[in-house]
Tab-separated table of C-alpha atoms and ligand atoms in Angstrom:
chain	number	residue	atom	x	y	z
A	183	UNK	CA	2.296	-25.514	61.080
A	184	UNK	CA	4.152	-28.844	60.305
A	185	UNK	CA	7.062	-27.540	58.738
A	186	UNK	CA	10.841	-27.380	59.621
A	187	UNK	CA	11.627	-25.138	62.403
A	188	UNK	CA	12.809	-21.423	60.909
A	189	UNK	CA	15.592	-21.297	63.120
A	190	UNK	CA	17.495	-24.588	62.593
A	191	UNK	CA	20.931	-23.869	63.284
A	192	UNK	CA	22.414	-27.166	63.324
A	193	UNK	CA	25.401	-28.390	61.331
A	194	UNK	CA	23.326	-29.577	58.685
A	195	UNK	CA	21.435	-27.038	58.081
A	196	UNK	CA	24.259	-25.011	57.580
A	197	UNK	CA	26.099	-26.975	55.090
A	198	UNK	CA	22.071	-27.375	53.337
A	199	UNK	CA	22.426	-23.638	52.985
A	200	UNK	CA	26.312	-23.690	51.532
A	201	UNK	CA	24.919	-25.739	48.952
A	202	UNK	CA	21.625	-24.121	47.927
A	203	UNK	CA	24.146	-20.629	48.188
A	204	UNK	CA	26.907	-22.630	45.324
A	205	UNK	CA	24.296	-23.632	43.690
A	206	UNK	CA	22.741	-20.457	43.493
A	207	UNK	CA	26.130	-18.542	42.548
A	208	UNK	CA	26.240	-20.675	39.237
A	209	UNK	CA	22.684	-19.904	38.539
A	210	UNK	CA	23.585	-16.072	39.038
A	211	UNK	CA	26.079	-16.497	36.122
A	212	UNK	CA	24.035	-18.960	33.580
A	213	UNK	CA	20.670	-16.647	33.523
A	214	UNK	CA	21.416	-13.158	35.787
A	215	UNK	CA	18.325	-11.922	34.318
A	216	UNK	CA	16.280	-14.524	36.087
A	217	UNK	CA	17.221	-13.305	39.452
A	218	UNK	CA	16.225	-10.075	41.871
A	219	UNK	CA	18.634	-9.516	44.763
A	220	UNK	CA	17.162	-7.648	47.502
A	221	UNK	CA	19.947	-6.320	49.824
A	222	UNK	CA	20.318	-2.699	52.280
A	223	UNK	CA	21.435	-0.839	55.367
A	224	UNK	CA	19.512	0.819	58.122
A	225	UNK	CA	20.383	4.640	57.956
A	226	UNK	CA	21.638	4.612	61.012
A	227	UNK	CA	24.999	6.598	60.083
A	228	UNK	CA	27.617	6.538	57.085
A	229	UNK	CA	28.902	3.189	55.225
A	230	UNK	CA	32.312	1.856	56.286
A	231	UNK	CA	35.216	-0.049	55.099
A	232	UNK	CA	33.673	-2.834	56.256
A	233	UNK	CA	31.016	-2.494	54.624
A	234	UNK	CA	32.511	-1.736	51.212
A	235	UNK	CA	34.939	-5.357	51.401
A	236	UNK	CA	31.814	-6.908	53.523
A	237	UNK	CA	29.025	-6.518	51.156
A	238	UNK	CA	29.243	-3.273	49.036
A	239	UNK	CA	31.428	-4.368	46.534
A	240	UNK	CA	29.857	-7.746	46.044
A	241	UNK	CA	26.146	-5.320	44.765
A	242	UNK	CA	27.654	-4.184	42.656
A	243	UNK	CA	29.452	-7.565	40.960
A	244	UNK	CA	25.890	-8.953	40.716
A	245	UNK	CA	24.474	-5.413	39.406
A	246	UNK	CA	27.070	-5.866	36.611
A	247	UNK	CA	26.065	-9.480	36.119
A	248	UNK	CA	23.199	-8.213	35.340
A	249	UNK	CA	20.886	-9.148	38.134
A	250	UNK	CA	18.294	-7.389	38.921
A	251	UNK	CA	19.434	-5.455	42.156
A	252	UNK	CA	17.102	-4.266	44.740
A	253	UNK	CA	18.693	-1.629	47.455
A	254	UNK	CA	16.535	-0.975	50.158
A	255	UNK	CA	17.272	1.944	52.876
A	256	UNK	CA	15.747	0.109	55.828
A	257	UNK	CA	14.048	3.049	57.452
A	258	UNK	CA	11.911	1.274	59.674
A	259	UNK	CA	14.552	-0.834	60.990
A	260	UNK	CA	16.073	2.195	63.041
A	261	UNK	CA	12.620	2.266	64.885
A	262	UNK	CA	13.104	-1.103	65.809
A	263	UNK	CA	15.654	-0.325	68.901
A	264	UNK	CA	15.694	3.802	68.834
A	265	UNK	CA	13.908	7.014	68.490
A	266	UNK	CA	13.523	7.904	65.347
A	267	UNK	CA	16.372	10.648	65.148
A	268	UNK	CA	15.658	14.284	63.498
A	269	UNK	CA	19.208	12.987	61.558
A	270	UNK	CA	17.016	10.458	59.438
A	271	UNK	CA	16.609	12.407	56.344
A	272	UNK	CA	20.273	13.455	56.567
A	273	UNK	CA	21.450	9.525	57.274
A	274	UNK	CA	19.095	8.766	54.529
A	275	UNK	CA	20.859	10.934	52.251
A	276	UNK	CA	23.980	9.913	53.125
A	277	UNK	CA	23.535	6.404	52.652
A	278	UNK	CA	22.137	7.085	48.688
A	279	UNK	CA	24.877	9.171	48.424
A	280	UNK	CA	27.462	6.153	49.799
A	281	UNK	CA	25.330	3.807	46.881
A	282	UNK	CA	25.859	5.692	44.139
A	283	UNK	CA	29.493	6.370	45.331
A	284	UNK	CA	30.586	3.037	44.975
A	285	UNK	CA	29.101	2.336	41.758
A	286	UNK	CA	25.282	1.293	42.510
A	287	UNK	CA	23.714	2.523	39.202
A	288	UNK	CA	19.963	3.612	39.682
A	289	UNK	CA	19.543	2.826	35.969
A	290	UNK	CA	19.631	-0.647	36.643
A	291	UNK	CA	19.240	-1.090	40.384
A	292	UNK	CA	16.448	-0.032	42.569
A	293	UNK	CA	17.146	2.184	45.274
A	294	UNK	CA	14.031	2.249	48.131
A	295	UNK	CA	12.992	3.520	51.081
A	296	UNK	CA	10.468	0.570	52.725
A	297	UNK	CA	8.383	3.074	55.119
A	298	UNK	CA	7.669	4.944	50.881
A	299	UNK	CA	6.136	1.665	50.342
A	300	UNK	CA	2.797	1.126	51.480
A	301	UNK	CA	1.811	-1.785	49.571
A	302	UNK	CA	5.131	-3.787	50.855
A	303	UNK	CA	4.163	-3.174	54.461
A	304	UNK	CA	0.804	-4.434	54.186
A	305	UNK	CA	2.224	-7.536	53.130
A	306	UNK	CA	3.703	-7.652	56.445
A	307	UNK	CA	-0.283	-8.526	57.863
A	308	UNK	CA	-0.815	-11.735	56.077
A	309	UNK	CA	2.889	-13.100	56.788
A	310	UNK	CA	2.805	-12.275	60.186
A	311	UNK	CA	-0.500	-14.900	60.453
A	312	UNK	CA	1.696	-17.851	58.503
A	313	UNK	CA	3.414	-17.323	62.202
A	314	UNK	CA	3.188	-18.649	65.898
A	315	UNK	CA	5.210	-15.988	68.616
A	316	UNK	CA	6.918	-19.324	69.565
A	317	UNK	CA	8.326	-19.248	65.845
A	318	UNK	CA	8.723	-15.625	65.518
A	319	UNK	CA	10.146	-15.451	69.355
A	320	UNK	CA	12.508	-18.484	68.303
A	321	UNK	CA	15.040	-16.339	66.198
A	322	UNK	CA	18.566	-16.542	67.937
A	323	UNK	CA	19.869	-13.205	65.682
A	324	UNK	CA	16.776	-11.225	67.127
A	325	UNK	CA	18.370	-12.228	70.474
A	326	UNK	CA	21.483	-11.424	69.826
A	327	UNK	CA	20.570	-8.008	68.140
A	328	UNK	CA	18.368	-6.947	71.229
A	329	UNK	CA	21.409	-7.644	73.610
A	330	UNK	CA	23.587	-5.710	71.250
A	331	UNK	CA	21.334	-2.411	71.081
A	332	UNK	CA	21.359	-2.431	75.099
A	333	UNK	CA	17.661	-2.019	75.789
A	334	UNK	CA	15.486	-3.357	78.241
A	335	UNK	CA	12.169	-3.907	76.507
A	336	UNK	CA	11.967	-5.152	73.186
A	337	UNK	CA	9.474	-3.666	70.958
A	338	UNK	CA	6.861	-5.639	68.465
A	339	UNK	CA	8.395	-4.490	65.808
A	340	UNK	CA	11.974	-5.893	66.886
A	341	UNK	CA	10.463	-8.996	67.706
A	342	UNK	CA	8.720	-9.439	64.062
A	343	UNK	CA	11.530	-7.881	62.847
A	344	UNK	CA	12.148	-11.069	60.297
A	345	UNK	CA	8.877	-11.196	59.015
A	346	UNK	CA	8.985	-7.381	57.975
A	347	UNK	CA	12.110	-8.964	55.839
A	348	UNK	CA	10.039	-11.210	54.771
A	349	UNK	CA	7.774	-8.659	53.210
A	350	UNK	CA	11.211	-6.577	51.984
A	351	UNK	CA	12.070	-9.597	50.003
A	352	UNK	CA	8.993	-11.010	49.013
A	353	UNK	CA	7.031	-7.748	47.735
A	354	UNK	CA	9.429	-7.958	44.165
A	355	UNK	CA	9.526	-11.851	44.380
A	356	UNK	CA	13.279	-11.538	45.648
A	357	UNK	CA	15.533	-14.925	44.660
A	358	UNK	CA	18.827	-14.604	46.126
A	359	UNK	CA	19.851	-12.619	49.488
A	360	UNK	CA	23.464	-11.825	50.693
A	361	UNK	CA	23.951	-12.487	53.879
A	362	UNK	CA	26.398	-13.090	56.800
A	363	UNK	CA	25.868	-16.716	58.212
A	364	UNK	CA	24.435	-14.427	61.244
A	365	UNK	CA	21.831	-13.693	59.142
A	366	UNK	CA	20.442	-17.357	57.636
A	367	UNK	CA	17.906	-17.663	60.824
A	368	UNK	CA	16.121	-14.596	59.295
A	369	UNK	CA	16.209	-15.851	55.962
A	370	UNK	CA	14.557	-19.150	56.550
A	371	UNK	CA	11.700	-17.011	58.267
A	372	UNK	CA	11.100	-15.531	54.653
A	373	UNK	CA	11.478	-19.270	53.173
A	374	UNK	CA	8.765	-20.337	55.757
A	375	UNK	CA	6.514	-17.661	54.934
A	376	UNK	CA	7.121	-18.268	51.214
A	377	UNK	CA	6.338	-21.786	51.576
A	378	UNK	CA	3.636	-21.772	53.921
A	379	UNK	CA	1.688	-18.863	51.795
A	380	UNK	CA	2.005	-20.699	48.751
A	381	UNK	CA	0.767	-24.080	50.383
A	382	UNK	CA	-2.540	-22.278	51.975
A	383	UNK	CA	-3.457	-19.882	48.666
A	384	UNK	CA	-1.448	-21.235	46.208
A	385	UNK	CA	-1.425	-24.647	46.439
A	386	UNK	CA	-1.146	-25.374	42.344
A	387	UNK	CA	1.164	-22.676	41.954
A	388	UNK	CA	3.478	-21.271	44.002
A	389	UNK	CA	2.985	-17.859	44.178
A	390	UNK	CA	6.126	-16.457	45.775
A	391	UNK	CA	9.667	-17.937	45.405
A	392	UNK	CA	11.809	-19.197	48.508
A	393	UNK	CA	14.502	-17.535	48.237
A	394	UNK	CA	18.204	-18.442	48.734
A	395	UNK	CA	20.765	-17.249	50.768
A	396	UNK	CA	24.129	-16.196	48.875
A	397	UNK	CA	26.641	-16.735	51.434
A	398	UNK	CA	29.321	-14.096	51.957
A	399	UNK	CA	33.026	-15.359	52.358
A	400	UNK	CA	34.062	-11.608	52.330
A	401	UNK	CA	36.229	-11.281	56.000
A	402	UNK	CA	34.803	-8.959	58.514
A	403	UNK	CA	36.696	-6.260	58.845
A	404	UNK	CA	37.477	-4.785	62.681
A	405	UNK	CA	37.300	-1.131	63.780
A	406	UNK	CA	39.820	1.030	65.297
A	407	UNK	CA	39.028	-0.962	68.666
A	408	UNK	CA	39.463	-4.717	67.593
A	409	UNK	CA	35.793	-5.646	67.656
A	410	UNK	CA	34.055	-5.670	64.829
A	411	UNK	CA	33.876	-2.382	62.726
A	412	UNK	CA	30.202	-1.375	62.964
A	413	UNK	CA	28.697	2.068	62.476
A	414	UNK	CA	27.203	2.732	65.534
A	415	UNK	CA	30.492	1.879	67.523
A	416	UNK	CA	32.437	4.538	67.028
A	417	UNK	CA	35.398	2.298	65.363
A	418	UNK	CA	34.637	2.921	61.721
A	419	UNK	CA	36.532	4.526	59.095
A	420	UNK	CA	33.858	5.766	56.869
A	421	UNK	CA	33.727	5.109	53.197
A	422	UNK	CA	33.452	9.389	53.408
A	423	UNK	CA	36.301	10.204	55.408
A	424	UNK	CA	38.723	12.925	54.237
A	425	UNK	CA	42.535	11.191	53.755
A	426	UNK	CA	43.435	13.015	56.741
A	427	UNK	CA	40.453	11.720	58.717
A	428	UNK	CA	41.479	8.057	57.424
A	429	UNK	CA	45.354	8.741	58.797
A	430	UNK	CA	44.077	9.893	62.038
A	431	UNK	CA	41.482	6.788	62.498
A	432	UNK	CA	44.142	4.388	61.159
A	433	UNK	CA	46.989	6.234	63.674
A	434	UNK	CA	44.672	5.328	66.649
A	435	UNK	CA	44.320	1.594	65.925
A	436	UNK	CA	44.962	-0.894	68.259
A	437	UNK	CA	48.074	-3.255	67.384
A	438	UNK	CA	49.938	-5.389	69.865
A	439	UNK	CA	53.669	-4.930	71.149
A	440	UNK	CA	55.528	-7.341	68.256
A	441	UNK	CA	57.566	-5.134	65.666
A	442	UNK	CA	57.654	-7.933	63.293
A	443	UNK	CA	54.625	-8.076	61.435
A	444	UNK	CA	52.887	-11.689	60.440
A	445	UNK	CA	49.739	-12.174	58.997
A	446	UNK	CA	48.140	-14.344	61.980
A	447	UNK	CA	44.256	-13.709	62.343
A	448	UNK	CA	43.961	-16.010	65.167
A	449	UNK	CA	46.633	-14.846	67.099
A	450	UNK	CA	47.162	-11.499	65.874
A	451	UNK	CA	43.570	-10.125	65.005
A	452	UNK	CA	44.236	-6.443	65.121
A	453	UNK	CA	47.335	-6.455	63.225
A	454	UNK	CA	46.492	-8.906	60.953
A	455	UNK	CA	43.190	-7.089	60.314
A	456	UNK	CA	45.328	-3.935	59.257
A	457	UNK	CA	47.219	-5.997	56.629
A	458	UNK	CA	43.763	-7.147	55.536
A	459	UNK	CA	42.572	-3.698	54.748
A	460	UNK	CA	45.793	-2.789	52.787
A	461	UNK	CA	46.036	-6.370	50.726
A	462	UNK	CA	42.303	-5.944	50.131
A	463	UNK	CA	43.299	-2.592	48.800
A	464	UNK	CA	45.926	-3.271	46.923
A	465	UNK	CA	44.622	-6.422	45.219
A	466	UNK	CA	47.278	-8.361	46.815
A	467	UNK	CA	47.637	-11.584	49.649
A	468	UNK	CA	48.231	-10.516	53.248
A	469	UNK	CA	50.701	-12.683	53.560
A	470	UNK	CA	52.719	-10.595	50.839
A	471	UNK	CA	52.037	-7.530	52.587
A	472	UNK	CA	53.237	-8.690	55.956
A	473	UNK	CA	56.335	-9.631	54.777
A	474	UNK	CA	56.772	-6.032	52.869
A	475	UNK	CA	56.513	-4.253	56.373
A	476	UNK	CA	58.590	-7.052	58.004
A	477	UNK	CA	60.224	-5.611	61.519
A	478	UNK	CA	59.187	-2.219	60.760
A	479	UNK	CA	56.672	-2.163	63.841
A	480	UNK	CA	53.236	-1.024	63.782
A	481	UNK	CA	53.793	2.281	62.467
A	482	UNK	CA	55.054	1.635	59.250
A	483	UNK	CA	51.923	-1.263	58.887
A	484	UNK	CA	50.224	1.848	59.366
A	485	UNK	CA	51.394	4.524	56.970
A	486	UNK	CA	51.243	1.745	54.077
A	487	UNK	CA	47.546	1.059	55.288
A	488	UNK	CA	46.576	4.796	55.320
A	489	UNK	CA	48.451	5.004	51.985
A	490	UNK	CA	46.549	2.046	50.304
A	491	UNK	CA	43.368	3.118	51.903
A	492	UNK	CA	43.533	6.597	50.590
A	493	UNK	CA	44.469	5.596	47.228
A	494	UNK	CA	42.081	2.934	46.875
A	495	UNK	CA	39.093	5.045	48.037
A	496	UNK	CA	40.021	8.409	45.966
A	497	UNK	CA	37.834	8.481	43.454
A	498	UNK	CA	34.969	6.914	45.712
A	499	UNK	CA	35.437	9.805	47.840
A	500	UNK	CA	35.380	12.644	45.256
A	501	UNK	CA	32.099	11.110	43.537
A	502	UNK	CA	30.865	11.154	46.948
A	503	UNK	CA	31.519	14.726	48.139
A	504	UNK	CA	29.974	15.844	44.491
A	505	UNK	CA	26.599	13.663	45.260
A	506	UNK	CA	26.421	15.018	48.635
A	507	UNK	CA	26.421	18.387	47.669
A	508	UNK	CA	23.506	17.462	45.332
A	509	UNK	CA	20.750	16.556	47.405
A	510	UNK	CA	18.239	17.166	44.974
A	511	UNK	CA	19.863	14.435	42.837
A	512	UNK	CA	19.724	11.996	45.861
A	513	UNK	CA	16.418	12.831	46.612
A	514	UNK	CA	15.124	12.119	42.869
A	515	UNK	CA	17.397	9.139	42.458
A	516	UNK	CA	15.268	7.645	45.648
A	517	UNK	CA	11.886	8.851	44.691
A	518	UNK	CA	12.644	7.226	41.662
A	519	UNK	CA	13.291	3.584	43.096
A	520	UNK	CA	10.384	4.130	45.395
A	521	UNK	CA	8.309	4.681	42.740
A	522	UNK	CA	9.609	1.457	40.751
A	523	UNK	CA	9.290	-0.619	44.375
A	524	UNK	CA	5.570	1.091	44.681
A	525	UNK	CA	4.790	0.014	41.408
A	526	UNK	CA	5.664	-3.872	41.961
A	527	UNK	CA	4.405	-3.930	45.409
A	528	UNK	CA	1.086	-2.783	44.160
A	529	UNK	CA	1.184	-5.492	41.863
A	530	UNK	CA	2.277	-8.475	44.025
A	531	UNK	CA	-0.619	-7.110	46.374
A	532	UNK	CA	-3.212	-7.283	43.714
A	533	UNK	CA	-2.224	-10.821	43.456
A	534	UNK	CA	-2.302	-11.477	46.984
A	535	UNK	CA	-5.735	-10.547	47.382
A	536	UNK	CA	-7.069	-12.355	44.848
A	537	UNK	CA	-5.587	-15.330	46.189
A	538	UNK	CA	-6.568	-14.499	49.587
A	539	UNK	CA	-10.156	-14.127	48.488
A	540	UNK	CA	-9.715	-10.410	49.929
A	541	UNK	CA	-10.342	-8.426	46.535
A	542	UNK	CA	-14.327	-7.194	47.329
B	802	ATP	P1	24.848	-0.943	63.077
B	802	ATP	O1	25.917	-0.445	64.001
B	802	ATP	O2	23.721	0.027	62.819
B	802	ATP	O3	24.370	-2.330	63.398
B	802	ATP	P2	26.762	-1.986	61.210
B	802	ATP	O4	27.941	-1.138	60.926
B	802	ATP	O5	26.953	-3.148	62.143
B	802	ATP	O6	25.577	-1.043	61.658
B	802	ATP	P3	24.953	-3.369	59.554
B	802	ATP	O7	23.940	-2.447	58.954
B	802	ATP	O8	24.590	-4.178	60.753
B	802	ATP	O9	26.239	-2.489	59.849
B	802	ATP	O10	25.581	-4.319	58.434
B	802	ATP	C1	25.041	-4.495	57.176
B	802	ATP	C2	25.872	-5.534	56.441
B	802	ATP	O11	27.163	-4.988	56.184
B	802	ATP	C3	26.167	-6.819	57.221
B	802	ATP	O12	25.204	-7.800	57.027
B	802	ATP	C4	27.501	-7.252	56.643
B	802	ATP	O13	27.290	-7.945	55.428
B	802	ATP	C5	28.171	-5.952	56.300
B	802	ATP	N1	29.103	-5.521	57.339
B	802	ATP	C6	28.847	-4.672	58.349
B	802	ATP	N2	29.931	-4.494	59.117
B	802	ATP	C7	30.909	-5.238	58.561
B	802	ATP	C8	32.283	-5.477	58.887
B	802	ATP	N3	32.843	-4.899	59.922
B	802	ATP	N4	32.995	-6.302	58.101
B	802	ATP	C9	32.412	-6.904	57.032
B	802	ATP	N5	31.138	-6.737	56.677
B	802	ATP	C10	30.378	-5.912	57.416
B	803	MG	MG1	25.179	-4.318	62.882
């Protein structure tokens, strides 16, 4: 195991992936049918704001590109630090329901479930032997994620957590991955597996594709508490909350003690991030915003972000109730994608048998 370290980190590797991610965004554009995008949640509660501006939004720009978009409801993940909860099939449901809200469109896009998969997760044997535990126990972002969920132990399946991603975007030959820069020390675990698969049973022809990261610029948002809006934190305003839900979420925000609004990230992130969510809503600069609200204090920031929030989410909202009330529709709109993802999984594991020598 001779190559690069999968959890580089360093300046350079950075600005490596800023230009493999430019690159790649041109690429999207010239030939979008040349590309799969594998993206998805865990179902561990409803979509939020932040998601919508964070990553949401940007599925379905490369959906409409005409990319070849891969959504997968990370099921297994939630085992990875909890019980699984008797919720599941409800946050499941909700988080098709969120998809389609927002304008994922199962005619083009694959919606799956990884655990309906079988095929994908035996993938997960063969990468996990490309793999020393030094490599695998390497991963700063498993670190960090384990600290985050506040238990002691971590389990296997947290610690190989990137190589199961490895499988997610490798079963349908995935190309280009959003991601958070948080993220990149995962995705070069799926690069390493790519490359060191096709090196030891591949070696005239690659077999798999090492995929690129597509680095998001989108802001990240913060919750009702300042730190970063995240569904299991209790700070979110939900993509499905009622308007009156969204005043009362937005009327409990934190803001500091200065009537005169700026937009001022570094100084100001709570207010600033307010002014964010309305200019992000309204199509329009922060800056402008700000100055609209001017000395009018914290509560007038906030009626004009409830306002644009409200408006901007409307329709979203009503599509959503009308799916949610249809489970059978969600339910067949998943089985659906899992039977597309079965159906290319199967066939990237035919191929990796025969090139393993494992087809008897
Ligand atoms: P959990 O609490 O279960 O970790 P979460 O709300 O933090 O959930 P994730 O599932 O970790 O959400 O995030 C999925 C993706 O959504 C992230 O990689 C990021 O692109 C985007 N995202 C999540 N939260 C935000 C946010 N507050 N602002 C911008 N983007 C976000
Ligand atoms: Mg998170």
């Amino acid at each position: 195991m001779t190559d690069s370290e999968p959890t580089g980190g360093a300046d350079a590797s950075y600005a490596d992936a800023e230009a493999r991610s430019a690159r790649l965004e041109e690429s999207l554009h010239r030939e979008p049918g040349a590309h799969r995008v594998l993206t998805g949640d865990r179902p561990t509660g409803p979509l939020h704001l932040g998601h919508y501006f964070g990553t949401l939004q940007n599925r379905v720009r490369l959906q409409d590109l005409g990319v070849d978009l891969f959504v997968l409801v990370a099921d297994y993940q939630t085992i990875t630090d909890r019980d699984s909860p008797d919720s599941l099939p409800q946050d499941v449901d909700s988080l098709v329901a969120d998809y389609l809200a927002i304008g994922i469109d199962p005619s083009r896009a694959t919606i799956f479930a990884h655990s309906q998969v079988e095929a994908l997760n035996q993938l997960f044997l063969p990468f996990l032997s490309l793999l020393s535990v030094a490599e695998i126990g390497r991963n700063p972002t498993v670190k960090d994620e384990m600290t985050a969920s506040g238990q002691s132990a971590m389990s296997g399946l947290m610690f190989t957590y990137p190589v199961h991603q490895a499988a997610d975007i490798l079963f349908c030959k995935g190309t280009a991955v959003p991601v958070g820069k948080d993220q990149l020390p995962h995705l070069e675990v799926t690069r390493l597996v790519a490359r060191r698969f096709n090196r030891k049973y591949s070696p005239d022809k690659p077999y798999f594709p090492e995929p690129d990261a597509l680095l998001s610029d989108a802001p990240i948002l913060l919750g009702t508490d300042g730190g970063k809006m995240s569904k299991s934190r209790n700070n979110s305003i939900p993509l499905g909350a009622t308007a009156d839900e969204t005043a009362k979420l937005i009327s409990r925000a934190k803001t500091d003690s200065d009537r005169t609004i700026t937009y001022d990230p570094a100084n100001r992130p709570e207010v600033s991030n307010l002014v964010l969510l309305a200019a992000l809503c309204q199509g329009r600069k922060p800056e402008a915003v700000a100055a609209e609200i001017g000395d009018g204090g914290s509560g007038a920031l906030k009626r004009l972000v409830t306002e644009a929030v409200n408006e901007y989410f409307r329709d979203i909202r009503t599509r959503r109730a009308d799916l949610i009330a249809d489970r059978t529709h969600l339910r067949d709109t998943l089985l659906a994608g899992n039977a597309r993802a079965r159906d290319i999984a199967h066939h990237t594991l035919t191929d990796v048998r025969r090139l393993m020598h494992t087809t008897y």
